[in-house]
Amino acid sequence: MASLKALKLRIGSVKSTQKITKAMKMVAAAKLRRAQEAAEAGRPYAATLERVVASLASKVTVSESSPKLLAGTGKDQVHLFVVASSDRGLAGAFNTNIARLARRRAAEMMAEGKTVKFYTIGKKARNVLSRIYRDNMLHGIEPGDLGKLTFADARGYADDLIARFEKGEFDVAHLFFSNFKSVLTQEPTEQQIIPVKVDAGQTKASADTGMAAVTYEPDEESILADLLPRNVAIQLYRAMRENAASEQGSKMTAMDNATRNAGDLIQKLTIQYNRTRQAAITTELVEIISGAEAL
C-alpha cells in the first residue's frame, strides 16, 4: 500500500496536470473558433474552382498540347500520397486517423502492384509512415502552426509538387487530410489533385448549375493552363485550413476528456488517502490503548 506521503505527492501532481489540460482546452477552444471560420470561409471558393476546372476539363479533348496537369503522364503506376497532418500531438486521434487512411489506401494499391510514395506535410504523419514505409518517403515538410499557414505557403508546396510531377517522379497525386465536421467529428478524406480528376458526377453538377452553357474566352485549354496550378494550391490551402480546425476540435475534446479523467483520479486518490490515513490513526490508537493496558 502506498504511503501517505506518496499519495499526497501524486494527488498534487494530478492536480497540476489537470490545471494544464484545462488551460489547453480553453486555448484550443479559442483557436477553434478562428480556425473554423477560416475553414468554412474557404470552402465555397475551393468547391467552385473545382467545379469550374471539372467543367472546362470535360469540354477539352486531351492531346499532346494539353496541359500535363490535365492529360497526366499516360500511366497509372506511381502514386504519390500527400499526407497532411500537424507537427504537434495531444490532439486525440486527429493525426492517427489521417495516417491510418493513407496506410490502408497504400496497402490496397501495393496489392494491385502499384508503387506508392509519400510526401508528408506535418511531422506526426511522417513519424508514423516512416516506420513502415521508410524507403517510400519522398519528401517531408514541417509546417509549424497550422493556423498560421498562408496561401503563399500552400502555393510553395503546390509548386514543388507540380515540379516533381513534370519531372516524372509520380503519375498521380492523392491528398490526405481531415475534413472538419464538428468539434466531435473530423473525417479523414482522400482527394486526387494531380492530374485533375473529372467524373460523371462533377460534369453533371456543372451542367445542373448552368456552367455547361458558358462560353470561355480565350479557349478552354488556355484557361486550364492557368487554373490547374492554382487549383492544386487552393486544394492544398483548403486542406490546411480544414486540418487547422480539425486539430483544434480534436485537441479540445482530448483535453476535456483528460481534465475529466484527472478529476476522477483525484477523487479516487483522495478516498484512498483518507482510508490510509484513517487506518494509520486507528493503528496508532490501538497501540496507545494496548500500551496503557499493559501498564
CSV table of C-alpha atoms in Angstrom, one decimal:
chain,number,residue,atom,x,y,z
A,1,MET,CA,0.0,0.0,0.0
A,2,ALA,CA,1.3,3.5,-0.9
A,3,SER,CA,2.4,5.7,1.9
A,4,LEU,CA,0.5,8.9,2.9
A,5,LYS,CA,3.4,11.0,1.6
A,6,ALA,CA,3.4,9.2,-1.8
A,7,LEU,CA,-0.4,9.6,-2.2
A,8,LYS,CA,-0.2,13.3,-1.3
A,9,LEU,CA,2.5,13.9,-3.8
A,10,ARG,CA,0.6,12.0,-6.5
A,11,ILE,CA,-2.6,14.0,-5.8
A,12,GLY,CA,-0.7,17.2,-6.1
A,13,SER,CA,0.9,16.0,-9.4
A,14,VAL,CA,-2.5,15.0,-10.9
A,15,LYS,CA,-4.0,18.4,-9.8
A,16,SER,CA,-1.2,20.2,-11.6
A,17,THR,CA,-1.8,18.1,-14.7
A,18,GLN,CA,-5.5,18.9,-14.5
A,19,LYS,CA,-4.8,22.6,-14.5
A,20,ILE,CA,-2.6,22.2,-17.6
A,21,THR,CA,-5.2,20.2,-19.5
A,22,LYS,CA,-7.9,22.6,-18.6
A,23,ALA,CA,-5.8,25.6,-19.8
A,24,MET,CA,-5.0,23.7,-23.0
A,25,LYS,CA,-8.7,23.0,-23.6
A,26,MET,CA,-9.5,26.8,-23.2
A,27,VAL,CA,-6.7,27.7,-25.6
A,28,ALA,CA,-7.9,25.1,-28.2
A,29,ALA,CA,-11.5,26.4,-27.8
A,30,ALA,CA,-10.3,30.0,-28.6
A,31,LYS,CA,-8.2,28.9,-31.6
A,32,LEU,CA,-11.0,26.6,-32.8
A,33,ARG,CA,-13.4,29.5,-33.5
A,34,ARG,CA,-10.9,31.3,-35.7
A,35,ALA,CA,-9.9,28.1,-37.5
A,36,GLN,CA,-13.5,27.0,-38.1
A,37,GLU,CA,-14.4,30.4,-39.5
A,38,ALA,CA,-11.4,30.3,-41.8
A,39,ALA,CA,-12.2,26.7,-43.0
A,40,GLU,CA,-15.8,27.5,-43.6
A,41,ALA,CA,-15.0,30.7,-45.5
A,42,GLY,CA,-12.6,28.9,-47.8
A,43,ARG,CA,-14.9,26.0,-48.8
A,44,PRO,CA,-17.1,27.8,-51.3
A,45,TYR,CA,-14.2,29.2,-53.3
A,46,ALA,CA,-12.4,25.8,-53.3
A,47,ALA,CA,-15.5,23.9,-54.3
A,48,THR,CA,-16.5,26.4,-57.0
A,49,LEU,CA,-13.0,26.4,-58.5
A,50,GLU,CA,-13.0,22.6,-58.5
A,51,ARG,CA,-16.3,22.6,-60.4
A,52,VAL,CA,-15.1,25.2,-62.9
A,53,VAL,CA,-12.0,23.1,-63.6
A,54,ALA,CA,-14.0,20.0,-64.0
A,55,SER,CA,-16.4,21.7,-66.4
A,56,LEU,CA,-13.6,23.0,-68.5
A,57,ALA,CA,-11.8,19.7,-68.5
A,58,SER,CA,-14.9,17.9,-69.6
A,59,LYS,CA,-15.0,20.0,-72.8
A,60,VAL,CA,-11.4,19.6,-73.7
A,61,THR,CA,-10.1,16.8,-76.0
A,62,VAL,CA,-6.9,15.6,-74.4
A,63,SER,CA,-4.0,15.9,-76.9
A,64,GLU,CA,-0.2,16.4,-76.8
A,65,SER,CA,-0.7,20.1,-76.5
A,66,SER,CA,-3.0,19.8,-73.4
A,67,PRO,CA,-1.6,20.9,-70.0
A,68,LYS,CA,0.2,18.0,-68.3
A,69,LEU,CA,-1.9,18.6,-65.2
A,70,LEU,CA,-4.9,17.7,-67.3
A,71,ALA,CA,-3.5,15.0,-69.6
A,72,GLY,CA,-1.4,13.3,-67.0
A,73,THR,CA,1.6,11.1,-67.8
A,74,GLY,CA,-0.4,8.5,-69.6
A,75,LYS,CA,0.4,6.0,-66.9
A,76,ASP,CA,-1.1,4.9,-63.6
A,77,GLN,CA,1.8,3.2,-61.9
A,78,VAL,CA,3.4,5.5,-59.4
A,79,HIS,CA,1.1,7.2,-56.9
A,80,LEU,CA,2.2,10.0,-54.6
A,81,PHE,CA,0.3,10.3,-51.3
A,82,VAL,CA,0.4,13.9,-50.0
A,83,VAL,CA,-0.4,13.3,-46.3
A,84,ALA,CA,-1.2,16.5,-44.4
A,85,SER,CA,-1.1,16.4,-40.6
A,86,SER,CA,0.3,18.6,-37.8
A,87,ASP,CA,3.7,18.9,-36.1
A,88,ARG,CA,2.2,18.6,-32.6
A,89,GLY,CA,0.5,15.9,-30.6
A,90,LEU,CA,-2.0,15.9,-27.8
A,91,ALA,CA,-4.8,16.1,-30.4
A,92,GLY,CA,-6.5,12.8,-29.8
A,93,ALA,CA,-6.8,10.6,-32.9
A,94,PHE,CA,-6.5,13.5,-35.4
A,95,ASN,CA,-3.1,12.6,-36.8
A,96,THR,CA,-3.6,8.9,-36.4
A,97,ASN,CA,-6.8,8.7,-38.4
A,98,ILE,CA,-5.2,10.5,-41.4
A,99,ALA,CA,-2.1,8.3,-41.3
A,100,ARG,CA,-4.4,5.2,-40.9
A,101,LEU,CA,-6.4,6.1,-44.0
A,102,ALA,CA,-3.2,6.7,-46.0
A,103,ARG,CA,-1.7,3.3,-44.8
A,104,ARG,CA,-4.9,1.5,-45.8
A,105,ARG,CA,-5.0,3.0,-49.3
A,106,ALA,CA,-1.3,2.3,-49.7
A,107,ALA,CA,-1.7,-1.3,-48.9
A,108,GLU,CA,-4.6,-1.6,-51.4
A,109,MET,CA,-2.6,0.0,-54.2
A,110,MET,CA,0.6,-2.0,-53.4
A,111,ALA,CA,-1.6,-5.2,-53.5
A,112,GLU,CA,-2.5,-4.2,-57.1
A,113,GLY,CA,1.2,-4.0,-58.0
A,114,LYS,CA,1.5,-0.2,-58.0
A,115,THR,CA,4.2,1.9,-56.4
A,116,VAL,CA,3.3,4.3,-53.6
A,117,LYS,CA,5.5,7.2,-52.5
A,118,PHE,CA,4.8,9.6,-49.6
A,119,TYR,CA,5.1,13.4,-49.4
A,120,THR,CA,4.3,14.4,-45.9
A,121,ILE,CA,3.2,17.9,-44.6
A,122,GLY,CA,3.5,17.6,-40.9
A,123,LYS,CA,5.9,15.8,-38.5
A,124,LYS,CA,3.3,13.5,-37.0
A,125,ALA,CA,2.3,11.8,-40.2
A,126,ARG,CA,5.9,11.4,-41.3
A,127,ASN,CA,6.8,9.8,-37.9
A,128,VAL,CA,4.0,7.2,-38.3
A,129,LEU,CA,4.5,6.4,-42.0
A,130,SER,CA,8.3,6.3,-42.0
A,131,ARG,CA,8.3,3.4,-39.5
A,132,ILE,CA,6.5,1.3,-42.1
A,133,TYR,CA,7.4,2.8,-45.5
A,134,ARG,CA,10.9,4.2,-44.8
A,135,ASP,CA,12.1,3.5,-48.3
A,136,ASN,CA,9.0,5.1,-49.9
A,137,MET,CA,9.3,8.5,-48.2
A,138,LEU,CA,9.9,11.1,-50.9
A,139,HIS,CA,9.9,14.4,-49.0
A,140,GLY,CA,8.8,15.8,-45.7
A,141,ILE,CA,7.7,19.3,-44.6
A,142,GLU,CA,7.2,20.6,-41.1
A,143,PRO,CA,4.7,23.5,-41.5
A,144,GLY,CA,4.6,24.6,-37.8
A,145,ASP,CA,1.4,26.1,-36.5
A,146,LEU,CA,-1.4,25.1,-39.0
A,147,GLY,CA,-3.4,28.1,-38.0
A,148,LYS,CA,-0.7,30.5,-39.2
A,149,LEU,CA,-0.2,29.0,-42.7
A,150,THR,CA,-0.9,31.3,-45.6
A,151,PHE,CA,-1.8,30.8,-49.2
A,152,ALA,CA,1.8,31.6,-50.1
A,153,ASP,CA,2.9,28.5,-48.1
A,154,ALA,CA,0.3,26.3,-49.9
A,155,ARG,CA,1.4,27.8,-53.2
A,156,GLY,CA,5.0,26.8,-52.4
A,157,TYR,CA,4.0,23.2,-51.6
A,158,ALA,CA,1.9,23.1,-54.8
A,159,ASP,CA,4.8,24.4,-57.0
A,160,ASP,CA,7.1,21.8,-55.5
A,161,LEU,CA,4.6,19.0,-56.3
A,162,ILE,CA,4.0,20.2,-59.8
A,163,ALA,CA,7.7,20.4,-60.5
A,164,ARG,CA,8.2,16.9,-59.3
A,165,PHE,CA,5.2,15.8,-61.4
A,166,GLU,CA,6.7,17.4,-64.5
A,167,LYS,CA,10.0,15.6,-63.8
A,168,GLY,CA,8.1,12.3,-63.9
A,169,GLU,CA,8.6,11.4,-60.2
A,170,PHE,CA,5.0,10.2,-60.0
A,171,ASP,CA,1.9,9.7,-62.1
A,172,VAL,CA,-1.0,10.5,-59.8
A,173,ALA,CA,-1.1,12.5,-56.5
A,174,HIS,CA,-3.6,12.0,-53.8
A,175,LEU,CA,-4.2,14.4,-50.9
A,176,PHE,CA,-5.0,13.1,-47.4
A,177,PHE,CA,-6.4,15.5,-44.8
A,178,SER,CA,-9.1,15.7,-42.1
A,179,ASN,CA,-12.3,17.3,-43.1
A,180,PHE,CA,-13.8,19.3,-40.2
A,181,LYS,CA,-17.4,18.5,-39.5
A,182,SER,CA,-17.8,19.5,-35.8
A,183,VAL,CA,-15.9,19.6,-32.6
A,184,LEU,CA,-16.6,15.9,-32.1
A,185,THR,CA,-16.3,14.8,-35.7
A,186,GLN,CA,-13.3,15.1,-38.1
A,187,GLU,CA,-13.5,12.9,-41.2
A,188,PRO,CA,-10.2,11.7,-42.8
A,189,THR,CA,-10.5,12.4,-46.5
A,190,GLU,CA,-8.7,11.4,-49.7
A,191,GLN,CA,-8.7,13.7,-52.8
A,192,GLN,CA,-6.9,13.3,-56.1
A,193,ILE,CA,-5.3,16.6,-57.0
A,194,ILE,CA,-2.9,15.7,-59.8
A,195,PRO,CA,-3.9,15.2,-62.6
A,196,VAL,CA,-7.3,16.8,-62.4
A,197,LYS,CA,-10.0,14.2,-61.9
A,198,VAL,CA,-13.2,14.6,-63.9
A,199,ASP,CA,-16.0,12.1,-63.2
A,200,ALA,CA,-19.6,11.9,-64.3
A,201,GLY,CA,-20.9,13.4,-61.0
A,202,GLN,CA,-18.8,16.6,-61.4
A,203,THR,CA,-19.7,17.0,-65.0
A,204,LYS,CA,-23.5,16.6,-64.2
A,205,ALA,CA,-23.2,19.0,-61.3
A,206,SER,CA,-21.7,21.6,-63.6
A,207,ALA,CA,-24.4,21.1,-66.2
A,208,ASP,CA,-27.1,21.4,-63.5
A,209,THR,CA,-25.7,24.8,-62.4
A,210,GLY,CA,-25.7,26.0,-66.0
A,211,MET,CA,-21.9,26.1,-66.3
A,212,ALA,CA,-22.0,23.9,-69.4
A,213,ALA,CA,-23.6,26.8,-71.3
A,214,VAL,CA,-20.8,29.2,-70.6
A,215,THR,CA,-18.6,30.4,-73.5
A,216,TYR,CA,-15.0,30.9,-72.5
A,217,GLU,CA,-12.6,33.4,-73.9
A,218,PRO,CA,-9.8,32.5,-74.6
A,219,ASP,CA,-10.2,28.8,-75.3
A,220,GLU,CA,-10.6,26.2,-72.5
A,221,GLU,CA,-7.1,24.9,-72.7
A,222,SER,CA,-5.5,28.3,-72.2
A,223,ILE,CA,-7.7,28.9,-69.2
A,224,LEU,CA,-6.9,25.5,-67.8
A,225,ALA,CA,-3.2,26.1,-68.2
A,226,ASP,CA,-3.6,29.0,-65.7
A,227,LEU,CA,-6.3,27.4,-63.5
A,228,LEU,CA,-4.9,24.0,-63.0
A,229,PRO,CA,-1.7,25.0,-60.9
A,230,ARG,CA,-3.9,27.4,-59.0
A,231,ASN,CA,-6.4,24.7,-58.3
A,232,VAL,CA,-3.7,22.5,-56.8
A,233,ALA,CA,-2.6,25.3,-54.5
A,234,ILE,CA,-6.2,26.1,-53.5
A,235,GLN,CA,-7.0,22.5,-52.7
A,236,LEU,CA,-3.8,22.3,-50.5
A,237,TYR,CA,-4.7,25.5,-48.8
A,238,ARG,CA,-8.2,24.3,-48.1
A,239,ALA,CA,-6.8,21.1,-46.7
A,240,MET,CA,-4.5,23.1,-44.4
A,241,ARG,CA,-7.5,25.1,-43.1
A,242,GLU,CA,-9.6,22.0,-42.6
A,243,ASN,CA,-6.7,20.4,-40.7
A,244,ALA,CA,-6.2,23.5,-38.6
A,245,ALA,CA,-9.9,23.4,-37.5
A,246,SER,CA,-9.8,19.6,-37.1
A,247,GLU,CA,-6.7,19.7,-34.9
A,248,GLN,CA,-8.2,22.3,-32.5
A,249,GLY,CA,-11.5,20.5,-32.3
A,250,SER,CA,-9.8,17.1,-31.6
A,251,LYS,CA,-7.4,18.8,-29.1
A,252,MET,CA,-10.3,20.4,-27.3
A,253,THR,CA,-12.1,17.1,-27.0
A,254,ALA,CA,-9.0,15.3,-25.9
A,255,MET,CA,-8.1,17.9,-23.2
A,256,ASP,CA,-11.7,17.9,-22.0
A,257,ASN,CA,-11.5,14.1,-21.6
A,258,ALA,CA,-8.1,14.4,-19.9
A,259,THR,CA,-9.4,17.0,-17.5
A,260,ARG,CA,-12.4,14.8,-16.6
A,261,ASN,CA,-10.2,11.7,-16.1
A,262,ALA,CA,-7.8,13.7,-13.9
A,263,GLY,CA,-10.8,14.8,-11.8
A,264,ASP,CA,-11.9,11.1,-11.4
A,265,LEU,CA,-8.4,10.1,-10.5
A,266,ILE,CA,-8.1,12.8,-7.9
A,267,GLN,CA,-11.3,11.7,-6.3
A,268,LYS,CA,-10.1,8.0,-6.2
A,269,LEU,CA,-6.7,9.0,-4.8
A,270,THR,CA,-8.3,11.2,-2.2
A,271,ILE,CA,-10.5,8.4,-1.0
A,272,GLN,CA,-7.5,6.1,-0.8
A,273,TYR,CA,-5.5,8.8,1.0
A,274,ASN,CA,-8.3,9.2,3.6
A,275,ARG,CA,-8.7,5.5,4.1
A,276,THR,CA,-4.9,5.0,4.5
A,277,ARG,CA,-4.8,8.0,7.0
A,278,GLN,CA,-7.8,6.6,8.9
A,279,ALA,CA,-6.1,3.2,9.1
A,280,ALA,CA,-2.9,4.7,10.3
A,281,ILE,CA,-4.7,6.7,13.0
A,282,THR,CA,-6.7,3.6,14.1
A,283,THR,CA,-3.4,1.6,14.3
A,284,GLU,CA,-1.8,4.3,16.5
A,285,LEU,CA,-4.9,4.4,18.8
A,286,VAL,CA,-4.8,0.6,19.2
A,287,GLU,CA,-1.1,0.8,20.0
A,288,ILE,CA,-1.7,3.6,22.6
A,289,ILE,CA,-4.6,1.7,24.3
A,290,SER,CA,-2.6,-1.6,24.2
A,291,GLY,CA,0.3,0.2,25.9
A,292,ALA,CA,-1.8,1.8,28.5
A,293,GLU,CA,-3.5,-1.6,29.4
A,294,ALA,CA,0.0,-3.2,29.7
A,295,LEU,CA,0.9,-0.7,32.4
